[in-house]
Every structure is written in structure tokens, then in C-alpha cells.
């Protein structure tokens, strides 16, 4: 049985104290959602409806990263969590580990069956990239075991939320990391899966030995597009835009996260949909919030991708919040908002 992957250090250090306290403070909020919650999420009749056009969100493609619900998984277990997600109108789940804490042991076969019984498709999983521990559950240390578990769950995607910083932040360091990713991608492809990397904001910074080169561009160039895929965390990409639209020498280097996707849509099978309120006083430019409460225009972003020829059903959209005030409330409200979005007529 595999273990929960260790939190990514960059992600962990970004979690706010306010959010940490909010998990306990908002514990009663989920009960207030009541029986109306699933109808709101599934039909898109919430007050946030944007119009009468075609739904922005493709049918069957709304998932959630279970890291957002780790408090509930560790105390209630996967079963009650999956039951709530089914009520909220979710179609897919992305794992961040395969254990359920005080709820007791569960096998991969049981986990797969439990998800299916609640109409949830296990679409992917986050696993660590590397560790100094030779026994660690990471791609670098235990590739075969990682892929065995993913295959047992029937996953189509298996990836990491760790940045490609294993060897440093130079151009050659990222080329070496790209070689690692190509190796993992080839092994995943041999089993009918896609290997992917999930970004935070630091991937959009610049190489320490060549400040004209953006590290993310090295990753795209040096990884084989037939072997390595990307899961764009849209929130962290816009944080990267805020932080790294100037080179270290101060010269402008603007970029638009959406353009990365529109130029290479086949490389982005998965997305993380998380939201943030713009806050220029914050060093990251945003304060993370529930989907729909922030300033990231998901009607624009999702529509732009799904309008590409042949791409409406080619991508998977995973709601996420790194540290929600109340995780069931986050899941319900995010689903309701995304289902409510309509394309402009």
C-alpha cells in the first residue's frame, strides 16, 4: 500500500496561517449547505450564472485534487468524502496519497471500487519527484512501485507536483531534470499512462546562470512532448506572471499563462482550477480563495481552451485550494460556480 506523498516544500511554505485556523473555525459551514447543494452544483442554477449560452465546463470533466480535502480524508475516510463529491456534481478525483488516516487501512482495489461506486473517475495522482531516502515513495527512488500503484487504480495520468529543481536552477540543471522526466514518461507510456508535472510559481523564474532564460521554457523545450505532459496550476501560473514579468536585470519579460496552453494544447491534459483575489501588497500578487471568489477569469480561460478545434473534451479541470477554510464548503461552492459559467453568446 502506498503512502501519502510528502507536501511540496514550496507549496507548504505558502500556506497561510489564516487558512490553517479556518479549517477548525469553519467546521459547521458544510452542514449549512443542506440538500440543495448537489442540485446547485449539478444544474448550474446558482446565482453566479453568467448567461444562457453553452456551459463553459465540458460535461464529465470536473475533478478535484484530494489534497484540498486531506483533513476530511484523514478523519472520515475516502467513502464519506467521495459521497459528498458525488452530491456536489464532481466527475473525477486526483489523488495526493492512498491512505486515510484514522479511518483505517484501504487497499488500492477497494479505493478504485469506492471511487467508481460514487461515479468518480480516478484521473491522476501526485507523487514526489525525488528524495534523499532510498526507500522514499518517489519517482526517482521507486518508479516501478509508483507505476504499479497507478496502474492498479486505473489511472490515465501519474505525475508530480515537485518542481524540477533537483540539480539546481541553472540551464544544465533543468536539462538534467528534463532527462529524468523523459525517463519517467517513457516508463509511464509503456503502461498506457501519461507522466505529468504540476507547476508552482517558481518554475516561471529565470536560470541563475542565464537570467534571460525562463526555466519553464527549458522544461518545455527539453522534455519529449510524447512522453512528458504538464498540469498547469492556473493560480500559480498567474502568481508567476506577477512575480516574474521582469528579468533579474529589471528588463520587462511579460508572459500570459493562457498563451502557453494555446500554443501547445496537447501538452496540457490536466489543469488545477484555483482562485485568488488580486493583492499587489502580497509578494505573490494574490490571496488564495475558493473558486469563484477571486479575480482569475475562468470563463475566459476555460472557454479559450475548450473552443480549440478537437479540444472541448480533451482536458480535465481539477478544482483545488491549498488550504481551504472549510474543505467541504470549498468543494461545493467551487463546483457550483464552475457549473454556472456560460459562454458568451
Coordinates of C-alpha atoms in Angstrom, one line a residue:
X1 CA 0.0 0.0 0.0
X2 CA 1.4 3.3 -0.9
X3 CA 1.7 6.3 1.4
X4 CA 0.7 9.9 1.2
X5 CA 3.3 11.8 -0.7
X6 CA 5.2 14.5 1.3
X7 CA 3.9 18.0 0.8
X8 CA 5.9 20.0 -1.7
X9 CA 8.2 22.4 0.3
X10 CA 7.4 25.4 -1.9
X11 CA 3.6 24.8 -1.6
X12 CA 3.9 24.1 2.2
X13 CA 5.6 27.4 2.9
X14 CA 2.9 29.3 1.0
X15 CA 0.0 28.0 3.2
X16 CA -1.4 30.9 5.2
X17 CA -1.9 30.9 8.9
X18 CA -5.4 32.3 8.4
X19 CA -6.3 29.3 6.3
X20 CA -4.8 26.9 8.8
X21 CA -7.1 28.3 11.6
X22 CA -10.0 28.4 9.3
X23 CA -10.2 24.7 8.9
X24 CA -11.4 24.5 12.5
X25 CA -13.3 27.8 12.6
X26 CA -15.5 26.8 9.5
X27 CA -16.3 23.3 10.6
X28 CA -20.0 23.9 10.7
X29 CA -20.3 25.5 7.3
X30 CA -20.8 22.3 5.3
X31 CA -23.9 21.4 7.3
X32 CA -25.4 24.7 6.2
X33 CA -25.2 23.8 2.5
X34 CA -28.0 21.3 3.0
X35 CA -29.8 19.1 0.5
X36 CA -29.8 21.9 -2.1
X37 CA -26.1 21.7 -2.6
X38 CA -25.9 18.9 -5.1
X39 CA -28.7 20.4 -7.2
X40 CA -27.0 23.7 -7.3
X41 CA -23.7 22.1 -8.4
X42 CA -25.1 19.8 -10.9
X43 CA -27.5 22.1 -12.7
X44 CA -25.6 25.3 -12.7
X45 CA -28.6 27.3 -11.4
X46 CA -26.6 29.1 -8.8
X47 CA -26.8 32.9 -8.5
X48 CA -23.4 33.2 -10.2
X49 CA -24.8 32.0 -13.6
X50 CA -23.2 34.1 -16.3
X51 CA -25.7 33.7 -19.1
X52 CA -27.7 31.3 -21.1
X53 CA -25.1 30.0 -23.5
X54 CA -23.3 26.7 -23.6
X55 CA -21.8 25.6 -20.3
X56 CA -18.1 26.6 -20.2
X57 CA -17.2 23.4 -18.3
X58 CA -17.3 20.3 -20.6
X59 CA -19.6 17.5 -19.3
X60 CA -17.9 14.8 -17.2
X61 CA -14.6 16.8 -16.8
X62 CA -14.9 18.4 -13.4
X63 CA -12.5 16.9 -10.9
X64 CA -11.0 17.8 -7.6
X65 CA -7.5 17.4 -6.1
X66 CA -8.0 15.5 -2.9
X67 CA -5.2 17.4 -1.2
X68 CA -7.8 20.1 -0.8
X69 CA -9.8 17.6 1.3
X70 CA -7.0 15.9 3.2
X71 CA -8.5 16.9 6.6
X72 CA -11.7 15.0 5.7
X73 CA -9.9 12.0 4.1
X74 CA -7.7 11.6 7.2
X75 CA -10.6 11.7 9.6
X76 CA -13.7 10.5 7.7
X77 CA -12.1 8.3 5.1
X78 CA -12.5 8.2 1.4
X79 CA -16.0 6.8 1.4
X80 CA -17.8 9.8 3.1
X81 CA -15.6 12.2 1.1
X82 CA -16.5 10.5 -2.2
X83 CA -20.2 10.6 -1.3
X84 CA -20.1 14.3 -0.7
X85 CA -18.2 14.9 -4.0
X86 CA -20.8 12.9 -5.8
X87 CA -23.5 15.1 -4.3
X88 CA -21.7 18.2 -5.4
X89 CA -21.5 17.2 -9.0
X90 CA -17.9 16.1 -9.4
X91 CA -16.9 13.6 -12.1
X92 CA -13.2 12.9 -11.3
X93 CA -10.7 12.8 -8.5
X94 CA -6.9 13.3 -8.4
X95 CA -5.1 11.6 -5.6
X96 CA -2.5 13.1 -3.3
X97 CA -1.9 9.7 -1.5
X98 CA -3.8 6.5 -1.0
X99 CA -4.2 6.2 2.8
X100 CA -7.0 7.5 5.0
X101 CA -5.5 8.1 8.5
X102 CA -7.8 7.3 11.4
X103 CA -10.4 5.8 9.1
X104 CA -8.3 2.7 8.7
X105 CA -6.5 0.8 6.0
X106 CA -7.8 0.5 2.5
X107 CA -6.4 -1.4 -0.5
X108 CA -5.9 0.0 -3.9
X109 CA -8.6 -2.3 -5.3
X110 CA -11.1 -1.1 -2.6
X111 CA -10.2 2.5 -3.3
X112 CA -10.7 2.1 -7.0
X113 CA -14.1 0.4 -6.5
X114 CA -15.2 3.0 -4.0
X115 CA -14.5 5.9 -6.4
X116 CA -16.4 4.1 -9.2
X117 CA -19.3 3.4 -6.9
X118 CA -19.7 7.1 -6.4
X119 CA -19.4 7.9 -10.1
X120 CA -15.9 9.3 -9.7
X121 CA -13.2 8.6 -12.2
X122 CA -9.7 8.5 -10.7
X123 CA -7.8 10.6 -13.3
X124 CA -4.4 11.2 -11.8
X125 CA -2.1 11.3 -8.8
X126 CA 0.6 13.4 -7.3
X127 CA 3.8 11.6 -6.2
X128 CA 7.1 13.1 -5.1
X129 CA 9.9 13.6 -7.6
X130 CA 13.0 12.6 -5.6
X131 CA 14.2 12.2 -2.0
X132 CA 17.5 11.6 -0.1
X133 CA 15.8 8.5 1.3
X134 CA 16.4 5.5 -1.0
X135 CA 13.2 3.9 0.2
X136 CA 11.0 7.0 -0.4
X137 CA 7.8 6.7 -2.4
X138 CA 9.0 8.9 -5.3
X139 CA 9.6 8.6 -9.0
X140 CA 13.4 8.7 -8.6
X141 CA 13.6 6.1 -5.8
X142 CA 10.7 3.8 -6.5
X143 CA 9.5 4.3 -10.1
X144 CA 8.2 0.7 -10.5
X145 CA 6.1 0.8 -7.3
X146 CA 4.7 4.2 -8.2
X147 CA 3.6 3.0 -11.6
X148 CA 2.3 -0.4 -10.2
X149 CA 0.0 1.5 -7.8
X150 CA -1.1 3.9 -10.5
X151 CA -1.9 1.0 -12.8
X152 CA -3.8 -0.8 -10.1
X153 CA -6.0 2.3 -9.7
X154 CA -6.6 2.5 -13.4
X155 CA -5.1 6.0 -13.6
X156 CA -4.5 7.5 -17.0
X157 CA -2.1 10.1 -15.6
X158 CA 0.6 9.9 -13.0
X159 CA 2.6 13.0 -12.0
X160 CA 4.5 15.1 -9.6
X161 CA 3.8 18.5 -8.0
X162 CA 7.5 18.9 -7.3
X163 CA 9.5 21.4 -9.2
X164 CA 12.4 20.3 -11.5
X165 CA 14.9 21.8 -9.0
X166 CA 16.7 18.5 -8.1
X167 CA 20.0 19.6 -9.6
X168 CA 19.6 23.4 -9.1
X169 CA 18.3 26.3 -11.1
X170 CA 20.9 26.5 -13.9
X171 CA 20.1 25.7 -17.6
X172 CA 22.1 22.4 -17.4
X173 CA 20.4 21.5 -14.1
X174 CA 17.0 21.8 -15.7
X175 CA 18.2 19.8 -18.7
X176 CA 19.2 17.0 -16.4
X177 CA 15.8 17.2 -14.7
X178 CA 14.1 17.0 -18.1
X179 CA 16.1 13.8 -18.8
X180 CA 14.7 12.4 -15.6
X181 CA 11.2 13.3 -16.6
X182 CA 11.6 11.8 -20.1
X183 CA 12.7 8.6 -18.3
X184 CA 9.6 8.6 -16.1
X185 CA 7.4 9.5 -19.1
X186 CA 8.7 6.6 -21.2
X187 CA 8.1 4.2 -18.3
X188 CA 4.5 5.5 -17.8
X189 CA 3.8 5.4 -21.6
X190 CA 4.8 1.8 -21.7
X191 CA 2.0 1.1 -19.3
X192 CA -0.6 3.3 -21.1
X193 CA -0.3 6.3 -18.8
X194 CA 0.9 9.9 -19.2
X195 CA 3.5 11.3 -16.9
X196 CA 3.0 15.0 -16.0
X197 CA 4.5 17.8 -13.9
X198 CA 2.4 20.3 -12.0
X199 CA 3.8 23.8 -11.6
X200 CA 4.0 26.3 -8.8
X201 CA 5.2 29.9 -9.4
X202 CA 9.0 29.3 -9.2
X203 CA 9.0 27.4 -12.5
X204 CA 8.5 30.8 -14.2
X205 CA 11.6 32.3 -12.7
X206 CA 14.9 32.6 -14.6
X207 CA 18.0 30.4 -14.8
X208 CA 20.7 31.6 -12.3
X209 CA 23.4 31.2 -14.9
X210 CA 21.4 32.8 -17.8
X211 CA 18.9 35.4 -16.5
X212 CA 17.5 35.8 -20.0
X213 CA 16.1 32.3 -20.0
X214 CA 12.9 31.3 -18.2
X215 CA 13.2 27.9 -16.5
X216 CA 9.7 26.8 -17.6
X217 CA 10.8 27.3 -21.2
X218 CA 13.7 25.0 -20.7
X219 CA 11.3 22.3 -19.3
X220 CA 9.1 22.6 -22.4
X221 CA 12.0 22.5 -24.8
X222 CA 13.9 19.7 -23.2
X223 CA 11.1 17.3 -22.4
X224 CA 9.8 15.0 -25.1
X225 CA 6.2 16.1 -25.9
X226 CA 5.3 12.4 -26.5
X227 CA 6.5 11.5 -23.0
X228 CA 6.1 14.4 -20.7
X229 CA 2.9 16.4 -20.1
X230 CA 2.0 19.4 -18.0
X231 CA -0.7 20.1 -15.5
X232 CA -1.0 23.9 -15.3
X233 CA -1.9 25.1 -11.9
X234 CA -3.6 28.2 -13.3
X235 CA -3.4 30.2 -10.0
X236 CA 0.3 29.6 -9.5
X237 CA 0.9 30.4 -13.2
X238 CA -0.7 33.8 -12.6
X239 CA 1.4 34.2 -9.4
X240 CA 4.4 33.5 -11.6
X241 CA 3.2 36.2 -14.0
X242 CA 3.0 38.7 -11.2
X243 CA 6.4 37.7 -9.8
X244 CA 8.5 37.1 -12.9
X245 CA 7.3 39.5 -15.6
X246 CA 10.7 41.2 -15.3
X247 CA 14.1 39.6 -15.6
X248 CA 16.6 39.9 -12.8
X249 CA 18.2 42.8 -14.5
X250 CA 14.8 44.6 -14.5
X251 CA 14.1 44.3 -18.2
X252 CA 10.4 43.5 -19.0
X253 CA 9.7 39.9 -19.7
X254 CA 5.9 39.7 -19.7
X255 CA 4.0 36.4 -20.4
X256 CA 0.4 35.2 -20.4
X257 CA -0.1 31.7 -18.9
X258 CA -3.0 31.0 -21.2
X259 CA -0.8 31.5 -24.3
X260 CA 1.4 28.6 -23.1
X261 CA -1.6 26.4 -23.4
X262 CA -3.0 27.8 -26.6
X263 CA 0.4 27.2 -28.3
X264 CA 0.7 23.6 -27.1
X265 CA -2.8 22.4 -26.0
X266 CA -1.8 18.7 -26.5
X267 CA 0.7 19.0 -23.7
X268 CA -1.8 20.1 -21.1
X269 CA -4.3 17.3 -20.4
X270 CA -4.9 18.4 -16.8
X271 CA -5.4 21.7 -15.1
X272 CA -5.7 22.9 -11.5
X273 CA -8.5 25.4 -11.1
X274 CA -7.9 27.5 -8.0
X275 CA -8.7 31.2 -7.5
X276 CA -7.1 34.2 -5.9
X277 CA -8.1 37.8 -5.0
X278 CA -5.6 40.2 -6.6
X279 CA -3.4 41.9 -3.9
X280 CA -0.4 43.8 -5.1
X281 CA 0.8 44.1 -1.5
X282 CA 1.2 40.4 -1.3
X283 CA 4.6 39.2 -2.6
X284 CA 2.7 36.6 -4.6
X285 CA 0.2 39.1 -6.0
X286 CA -2.9 37.1 -4.9
X287 CA -4.6 35.8 -1.8
X288 CA -5.9 32.3 -2.5
X289 CA -9.6 31.8 -2.2
X290 CA -12.5 29.5 -3.2
X291 CA -13.1 29.2 -6.9
X292 CA -15.4 32.0 -8.0
X293 CA -14.5 34.4 -5.2
X294 CA -11.3 35.6 -6.8
X295 CA -10.2 37.6 -9.8
X296 CA -9.0 34.9 -12.2
X297 CA -11.3 34.9 -15.2
X298 CA -12.2 31.2 -15.6
X299 CA -15.0 31.8 -18.1
X300 CA -12.3 33.3 -20.4
X301 CA -9.6 30.7 -19.6
X302 CA -11.6 27.5 -19.9
X303 CA -13.6 28.8 -22.9
X304 CA -10.4 29.7 -24.8
X305 CA -9.0 26.1 -24.3
X306 CA -12.2 24.2 -25.0
X307 CA -13.0 26.2 -28.1
X308 CA -9.9 24.9 -29.8
X309 CA -10.7 22.5 -32.5
X310 CA -10.9 19.0 -31.1
X311 CA -10.2 20.1 -27.5
X312 CA -13.5 20.5 -25.8
X313 CA -13.3 17.1 -24.2
X314 CA -9.5 16.7 -24.3
X315 CA -8.7 18.3 -20.9
X316 CA -9.6 17.7 -17.2
X317 CA -10.3 20.5 -14.8
X318 CA -9.4 19.9 -11.1
X319 CA -10.7 22.3 -8.5
X320 CA -8.2 22.9 -5.7
X321 CA -7.4 25.1 -2.7
X322 CA -4.2 24.5 -0.9
X323 CA -5.7 25.3 2.5
X324 CA -9.4 26.0 2.4
X325 CA -11.2 27.5 5.4
X326 CA -13.7 24.6 5.3
X327 CA -12.9 21.9 2.7
X328 CA -16.4 20.6 2.0
X329 CA -17.7 24.2 1.7
X330 CA -14.9 24.9 -0.8
X331 CA -15.7 21.8 -2.8
X332 CA -19.4 22.5 -3.0
X333 CA -19.1 26.3 -3.8
X334 CA -16.3 25.7 -6.4
X335 CA -18.4 23.1 -8.2
X336 CA -21.5 25.3 -8.2
X337 CA -19.6 28.3 -9.6
X338 CA -17.8 26.3 -12.4
X339 CA -21.1 24.6 -13.4
X340 CA -22.8 28.0 -13.5
X341 CA -20.4 29.6 -16.1
X342 CA -21.8 30.0 -19.6
X343 CA -20.1 31.0 -22.8
X344 CA -20.9 34.5 -24.0
X345 CA -23.5 34.4 -26.8

